[in-house]
């Protein structure tokens, strides 16, 4: 069963706040916004529409952390089309859990020498962290719950739910 955990209205309000904060921080600068697929596609679609700075949107598909635990590294299934050397890069995640995925992605991105590199995540579960990772913009800090909707899935389902839902039996 699914129950509403964060409502559409609360998400909309928070996304608008994040957009304002990001617009202020990058005044007059162009940002390469990196959408980490698939989970952050809906969040980023809403977020870029409330950012006033110039935005270039690019997409990346990386392996999930289960895969990483065996290989010890992020597997990039689809890399960026943009060259990020000397540019402001903002990575957008759906949720940071252990922090392993984002840490590895930051290593990969840093090796490409961007002008600046920041991260934004709709959700963060700090109690689950294995790797401390700096998230510059956090939508909501939540406790250790499995959530779906607004882009997040359970076995590839429920991404289209317009709110964040908690999965309960
Ligand atoms: P991390 O490397 O931080 O542990 O993993 C982050 C990824 O794990 C997210 O991008 C997401 O795919 C998945 N994940 C972690 N917690 C949740 C959750 O509560 N719900 C869903 N749907 N995915 C989660």
PDB file of C-alpha atoms and ligand atoms in Angstrom:
ATOM      1  CA  UNK A   1       0.000   0.000   0.000  1.00  0.00           C
ATOM      2  CA  UNK A   2       1.085   3.556  -0.670  1.00  0.00           C
ATOM      3  CA  UNK A   3       0.479   6.431   1.704  1.00  0.00           C
ATOM      4  CA  UNK A   4       1.250  10.091   1.116  1.00  0.00           C
ATOM      5  CA  UNK A   5       4.548  11.014   2.747  1.00  0.00           C
ATOM      6  CA  UNK A   6       5.245  14.385   1.124  1.00  0.00           C
ATOM      7  CA  UNK A   7       2.333  16.019  -0.662  1.00  0.00           C
ATOM      8  CA  UNK A   8       2.363  17.569  -4.129  1.00  0.00           C
ATOM      9  CA  UNK A   9       1.809  20.961  -2.558  1.00  0.00           C
ATOM     10  CA  UNK A  10       4.752  20.621  -0.162  1.00  0.00           C
ATOM     11  CA  UNK A  11       7.020  19.436  -2.979  1.00  0.00           C
ATOM     12  CA  UNK A  12       6.001  22.372  -5.173  1.00  0.00           C
ATOM     13  CA  UNK A  13       6.693  24.850  -2.380  1.00  0.00           C
ATOM     14  CA  UNK A  14      10.095  23.377  -1.580  1.00  0.00           C
ATOM     15  CA  UNK A  15      11.133  23.144  -5.249  1.00  0.00           C
ATOM     16  CA  UNK A  16      10.283  26.849  -5.661  1.00  0.00           C
ATOM     17  CA  UNK A  17      12.479  27.665  -2.640  1.00  0.00           C
ATOM     18  CA  UNK A  18      15.359  25.621  -4.023  1.00  0.00           C
ATOM     19  CA  UNK A  19      14.964  27.358  -7.388  1.00  0.00           C
ATOM     20  CA  UNK A  20      15.223  30.770  -5.707  1.00  0.00           C
ATOM     21  CA  UNK A  21      18.299  29.751  -3.722  1.00  0.00           C
ATOM     22  CA  UNK A  22      20.034  28.310  -6.790  1.00  0.00           C
ATOM     23  CA  UNK A  23      19.114  31.362  -8.923  1.00  0.00           C
ATOM     24  CA  UNK A  24      20.640  33.647  -6.263  1.00  0.00           C
ATOM     25  CA  UNK A  25      23.822  31.606  -5.967  1.00  0.00           C
ATOM     26  CA  UNK A  26      24.459  31.454  -9.714  1.00  0.00           C
ATOM     27  CA  UNK A  27      23.359  34.976 -10.656  1.00  0.00           C
ATOM     28  CA  UNK A  28      24.532  35.778 -14.183  1.00  0.00           C
ATOM     29  CA  UNK A  29      26.222  32.397 -14.597  1.00  0.00           C
ATOM     30  CA  UNK A  30      25.341  29.474 -16.823  1.00  0.00           C
ATOM     31  CA  UNK A  31      24.773  26.123 -15.097  1.00  0.00           C
ATOM     32  CA  UNK A  32      25.149  22.674 -16.602  1.00  0.00           C
ATOM     33  CA  UNK A  33      22.445  20.733 -14.779  1.00  0.00           C
ATOM     34  CA  UNK A  34      23.177  17.012 -14.741  1.00  0.00           C
ATOM     35  CA  UNK A  35      20.065  14.851 -14.447  1.00  0.00           C
ATOM     36  CA  UNK A  36      20.898  11.470 -12.938  1.00  0.00           C
ATOM     37  CA  UNK A  37      18.487   9.079 -14.614  1.00  0.00           C
ATOM     38  CA  UNK A  38      16.144   7.675 -14.049  1.00  0.00           C
ATOM     39  CA  UNK A  39      15.053   8.815 -10.599  1.00  0.00           C
ATOM     40  CA  UNK A  40      15.609  12.566 -10.838  1.00  0.00           C
ATOM     41  CA  UNK A  41      13.833  13.238 -14.149  1.00  0.00           C
ATOM     42  CA  UNK A  42      10.627  14.650 -12.670  1.00  0.00           C
ATOM     43  CA  UNK A  43      12.329  16.627  -9.911  1.00  0.00           C
ATOM     44  CA  UNK A  44      14.783  18.204 -12.362  1.00  0.00           C
ATOM     45  CA  UNK A  45      12.022  18.996 -14.856  1.00  0.00           C
ATOM     46  CA  UNK A  46      10.265  21.015 -12.155  1.00  0.00           C
ATOM     47  CA  UNK A  47      13.463  22.476 -10.698  1.00  0.00           C
ATOM     48  CA  UNK A  48      14.886  23.905 -13.942  1.00  0.00           C
ATOM     49  CA  UNK A  49      11.595  25.699 -14.570  1.00  0.00           C
ATOM     50  CA  UNK A  50      12.069  27.734 -11.384  1.00  0.00           C
ATOM     51  CA  UNK A  51      15.757  28.522 -11.959  1.00  0.00           C
ATOM     52  CA  UNK A  52      16.301  31.950 -13.466  1.00  0.00           C
ATOM     53  CA  UNK A  53      19.951  31.474 -14.485  1.00  0.00           C
ATOM     54  CA  UNK A  54      20.802  30.065 -17.927  1.00  0.00           C
ATOM     55  CA  UNK A  55      20.571  26.309 -17.752  1.00  0.00           C
ATOM     56  CA  UNK A  56      22.011  23.624 -20.021  1.00  0.00           C
ATOM     57  CA  UNK A  57      20.437  20.262 -19.235  1.00  0.00           C
ATOM     58  CA  UNK A  58      22.376  17.038 -19.705  1.00  0.00           C
ATOM     59  CA  UNK A  59      21.709  13.446 -18.704  1.00  0.00           C
ATOM     60  CA  UNK A  60      23.659  10.608 -17.187  1.00  0.00           C
ATOM     61  CA  UNK A  61      22.780   7.002 -16.437  1.00  0.00           C
ATOM     62  CA  UNK A  62      24.878   5.197 -13.859  1.00  0.00           C
ATOM     63  CA  UNK A  63      24.668   1.791 -12.239  1.00  0.00           C
ATOM     64  CA  UNK A  64      22.834   1.426  -8.956  1.00  0.00           C
ATOM     65  CA  UNK A  65      24.829   1.097  -5.779  1.00  0.00           C
ATOM     66  CA  UNK A  66      24.159  -2.644  -5.472  1.00  0.00           C
ATOM     67  CA  UNK A  67      26.268  -3.061  -8.574  1.00  0.00           C
ATOM     68  CA  UNK A  68      28.860  -0.707  -7.188  1.00  0.00           C
ATOM     69  CA  UNK A  69      29.296  -2.683  -4.010  1.00  0.00           C
ATOM     70  CA  UNK A  70      30.637  -5.581  -6.032  1.00  0.00           C
ATOM     71  CA  UNK A  71      32.690  -3.592  -8.550  1.00  0.00           C
ATOM     72  CA  UNK A  72      33.676  -0.732  -6.227  1.00  0.00           C
ATOM     73  CA  UNK A  73      33.065   1.847  -8.932  1.00  0.00           C
ATOM     74  CA  UNK A  74      30.238   3.584 -10.701  1.00  0.00           C
ATOM     75  CA  UNK A  75      29.395   2.129 -14.084  1.00  0.00           C
ATOM     76  CA  UNK A  76      28.395   4.800 -16.539  1.00  0.00           C
ATOM     77  CA  UNK A  77      25.764   3.472 -18.955  1.00  0.00           C
ATOM     78  CA  UNK A  78      25.194   6.854 -20.584  1.00  0.00           C
ATOM     79  CA  UNK A  79      27.681   9.678 -20.236  1.00  0.00           C
ATOM     80  CA  UNK A  80      27.182  13.426 -20.637  1.00  0.00           C
ATOM     81  CA  UNK A  81      26.999  14.980 -24.097  1.00  0.00           C
ATOM     82  CA  UNK A  82      28.476  18.232 -22.745  1.00  0.00           C
ATOM     83  CA  UNK A  83      32.128  18.934 -22.038  1.00  0.00           C
ATOM     84  CA  UNK A  84      32.020  20.288 -18.463  1.00  0.00           C
ATOM     85  CA  UNK A  85      35.623  21.549 -18.327  1.00  0.00           C
ATOM     86  CA  UNK A  86      35.605  25.102 -16.903  1.00  0.00           C
ATOM     87  CA  UNK A  87      31.821  25.199 -16.436  1.00  0.00           C
ATOM     88  CA  UNK A  88      29.510  25.376 -13.425  1.00  0.00           C
ATOM     89  CA  UNK A  89      28.015  21.926 -12.860  1.00  0.00           C
ATOM     90  CA  UNK A  90      25.035  21.077 -10.676  1.00  0.00           C
ATOM     91  CA  UNK A  91      24.325  17.375 -10.229  1.00  0.00           C
ATOM     92  CA  UNK A  92      20.702  16.562  -9.425  1.00  0.00           C
ATOM     93  CA  UNK A  93      19.843  13.367  -7.529  1.00  0.00           C
ATOM     94  CA  UNK A  94      16.487  12.012  -6.413  1.00  0.00           C
ATOM     95  CA  UNK A  95      17.671  10.652  -3.067  1.00  0.00           C
ATOM     96  CA  UNK A  96      20.987  10.259  -1.266  1.00  0.00           C
ATOM     97  CA  UNK A  97      20.993   7.165   0.885  1.00  0.00           C
ATOM     98  CA  UNK A  98      24.420   5.621   1.637  1.00  0.00           C
ATOM     99  CA  UNK A  99      26.103   8.410  -0.349  1.00  0.00           C
ATOM    100  CA  UNK A 100      28.147   5.892  -2.361  1.00  0.00           C
ATOM    101  CA  UNK A 101      26.659   6.759  -5.761  1.00  0.00           C
ATOM    102  CA  UNK A 102      27.033  10.506  -5.415  1.00  0.00           C
ATOM    103  CA  UNK A 103      30.578  10.215  -4.028  1.00  0.00           C
ATOM    104  CA  UNK A 104      31.677   8.194  -7.046  1.00  0.00           C
ATOM    105  CA  UNK A 105      29.946  10.533  -9.491  1.00  0.00           C
ATOM    106  CA  UNK A 106      31.628  13.531  -7.852  1.00  0.00           C
ATOM    107  CA  UNK A 107      35.022  11.841  -8.336  1.00  0.00           C
ATOM    108  CA  UNK A 108      34.286  11.272 -12.027  1.00  0.00           C
ATOM    109  CA  UNK A 109      33.014  14.846 -12.506  1.00  0.00           C
ATOM    110  CA  UNK A 110      35.907  16.422 -10.578  1.00  0.00           C
ATOM    111  CA  UNK A 111      38.412  14.653 -12.819  1.00  0.00           C
ATOM    112  CA  UNK A 112      36.916  16.631 -15.730  1.00  0.00           C
ATOM    113  CA  UNK A 113      37.849  19.963 -14.091  1.00  0.00           C
ATOM    114  CA  UNK A 114      34.586  21.881 -13.909  1.00  0.00           C
ATOM    115  CA  UNK A 115      34.719  25.515 -12.740  1.00  0.00           C
ATOM    116  CA  UNK A 116      32.475  24.547  -9.838  1.00  0.00           C
ATOM    117  CA  UNK A 117      30.706  21.368  -8.819  1.00  0.00           C
ATOM    118  CA  UNK A 118      27.673  21.259  -6.565  1.00  0.00           C
ATOM    119  CA  UNK A 119      24.972  18.764  -5.775  1.00  0.00           C
ATOM    120  CA  UNK A 120      21.238  18.973  -5.254  1.00  0.00           C
ATOM    121  CA  UNK A 121      19.079  16.150  -3.965  1.00  0.00           C
ATOM    122  CA  UNK A 122      15.339  16.121  -3.501  1.00  0.00           C
ATOM    123  CA  UNK A 123      15.660  13.774  -0.529  1.00  0.00           C
ATOM    124  CA  UNK A 124      18.387  12.811   1.901  1.00  0.00           C
ATOM    125  CA  UNK A 125      18.489   9.969   4.430  1.00  0.00           C
ATOM    126  CA  UNK A 126      21.471  10.938   6.617  1.00  0.00           C
ATOM    127  CA  UNK A 127      20.992   8.040   9.041  1.00  0.00           C
ATOM    128  CA  UNK A 128      21.911   5.625   6.219  1.00  0.00           C
ATOM    129  CA  UNK A 129      25.136   7.355   5.203  1.00  0.00           C
ATOM    130  CA  UNK A 130      28.260   5.251   4.640  1.00  0.00           C
ATOM    131  CA  UNK A 131      30.161   7.986   2.768  1.00  0.00           C
ATOM    132  CA  UNK A 132      29.829  11.573   3.961  1.00  0.00           C
ATOM    133  CA  UNK A 133      28.980  13.656   0.926  1.00  0.00           C
ATOM    134  CA  UNK A 134      28.328  17.363   0.694  1.00  0.00           C
ATOM    135  CA  UNK A 135      24.844  18.066  -0.668  1.00  0.00           C
ATOM    136  CA  UNK A 136      24.607  21.789  -1.269  1.00  0.00           C
ATOM    137  CA  UNK A 137      20.834  21.859  -1.871  1.00  0.00           C
ATOM    138  CA  UNK A 138      18.567  19.381  -0.059  1.00  0.00           C
ATOM    139  CA  UNK A 139      14.820  19.296  -0.606  1.00  0.00           C
ATOM    140  CA  UNK A 140      13.791  17.209   2.385  1.00  0.00           C
ATOM    141  CA  UNK A 141      15.727  15.320   5.034  1.00  0.00           C
ATOM    142  CA  UNK A 142      13.864  12.139   5.880  1.00  0.00           C
ATOM    143  CA  UNK A 143      14.229   9.213   8.229  1.00  0.00           C
ATOM    144  CA  UNK A 144      15.059   5.711   7.031  1.00  0.00           C
ATOM    145  CA  UNK A 145      11.968   4.894   4.990  1.00  0.00           C
ATOM    146  CA  UNK A 146      11.612   3.484   1.492  1.00  0.00           C
ATOM    147  CA  UNK A 147       9.781   6.028  -0.616  1.00  0.00           C
ATOM    148  CA  UNK A 148       8.474   6.093  -4.179  1.00  0.00           C
ATOM    149  CA  UNK A 149       6.806   8.537  -6.538  1.00  0.00           C
ATOM    150  CA  UNK A 150       7.802  11.871  -8.103  1.00  0.00           C
ATOM    151  CA  UNK A 151      10.393   9.964 -10.142  1.00  0.00           C
ATOM    152  CA  UNK A 152      11.394   7.358  -7.561  1.00  0.00           C
ATOM    153  CA  UNK A 153      10.579   3.728  -8.254  1.00  0.00           C
ATOM    154  CA  UNK A 154      10.020   0.338  -6.746  1.00  0.00           C
ATOM    155  CA  UNK A 155      11.033  -2.213  -9.391  1.00  0.00           C
ATOM    156  CA  UNK A 156      10.597   0.535 -12.017  1.00  0.00           C
ATOM    157  CA  UNK A 157       6.999   1.230 -10.949  1.00  0.00           C
ATOM    158  CA  UNK A 158       5.339   4.223  -9.279  1.00  0.00           C
ATOM    159  CA  UNK A 159       7.597   6.884 -10.810  1.00  0.00           C
ATOM    160  CA  UNK A 160       4.578   8.783 -12.148  1.00  0.00           C
ATOM    161  CA  UNK A 161       2.890   9.294  -8.778  1.00  0.00           C
ATOM    162  CA  UNK A 162       2.807  13.087  -8.310  1.00  0.00           C
ATOM    163  CA  UNK A 163       3.687  12.976  -4.592  1.00  0.00           C
ATOM    164  CA  UNK A 164       6.250  11.125  -2.477  1.00  0.00           C
ATOM    165  CA  UNK A 165       4.721   7.989  -1.011  1.00  0.00           C
ATOM    166  CA  UNK A 166       5.787   5.609   1.681  1.00  0.00           C
ATOM    167  CA  UNK A 167       5.478   1.925   0.829  1.00  0.00           C
ATOM    168  CA  UNK A 168       3.658  -0.001   3.543  1.00  0.00           C
ATOM    169  CA  UNK A 169       2.167  -3.481   3.585  1.00  0.00           C
TER     170      UNK A 169
HETATM  171  P1  LIG B   1      23.138   5.682  -2.440  1.00  0.00           P
HETATM  172  O1  LIG B   1      24.360   5.392  -3.273  1.00  0.00           O
HETATM  173  O2  LIG B   1      23.118   7.061  -1.870  1.00  0.00           O
HETATM  174  O3  LIG B   1      22.947   4.634  -1.393  1.00  0.00           O
HETATM  175  O4  LIG B   1      21.952   5.415  -3.417  1.00  0.00           O
HETATM  176  C1  LIG B   1      21.126   6.349  -3.960  1.00  0.00           C
HETATM  177  C2  LIG B   1      20.159   5.618  -4.870  1.00  0.00           C
HETATM  178  O5  LIG B   1      19.509   4.530  -4.184  1.00  0.00           O
HETATM  179  C3  LIG B   1      19.058   6.543  -5.303  1.00  0.00           C
HETATM  180  O6  LIG B   1      19.394   7.262  -6.472  1.00  0.00           O
HETATM  181  C4  LIG B   1      17.908   5.568  -5.508  1.00  0.00           C
HETATM  182  O7  LIG B   1      17.967   5.012  -6.795  1.00  0.00           O
HETATM  183  C5  LIG B   1      18.142   4.460  -4.501  1.00  0.00           C
HETATM  184  N1  LIG B   1      17.350   4.665  -3.274  1.00  0.00           N
HETATM  185  C6  LIG B   1      17.806   4.882  -2.029  1.00  0.00           C
HETATM  186  N2  LIG B   1      16.800   5.043  -1.145  1.00  0.00           N
HETATM  187  C7  LIG B   1      15.652   4.937  -1.860  1.00  0.00           C
HETATM  188  C8  LIG B   1      14.262   5.027  -1.506  1.00  0.00           C
HETATM  189  O8  LIG B   1      13.829   5.248  -0.369  1.00  0.00           O
HETATM  190  N3  LIG B   1      13.379   4.858  -2.535  1.00  0.00           N
HETATM  191  C9  LIG B   1      13.764   4.621  -3.817  1.00  0.00           C
HETATM  192  N4  LIG B   1      12.805   4.490  -4.731  1.00  0.00           N
HETATM  193  N5  LIG B   1      15.072   4.549  -4.182  1.00  0.00           N
HETATM  194  C10 LIG B   1      16.003   4.687  -3.204  1.00  0.00           C
END
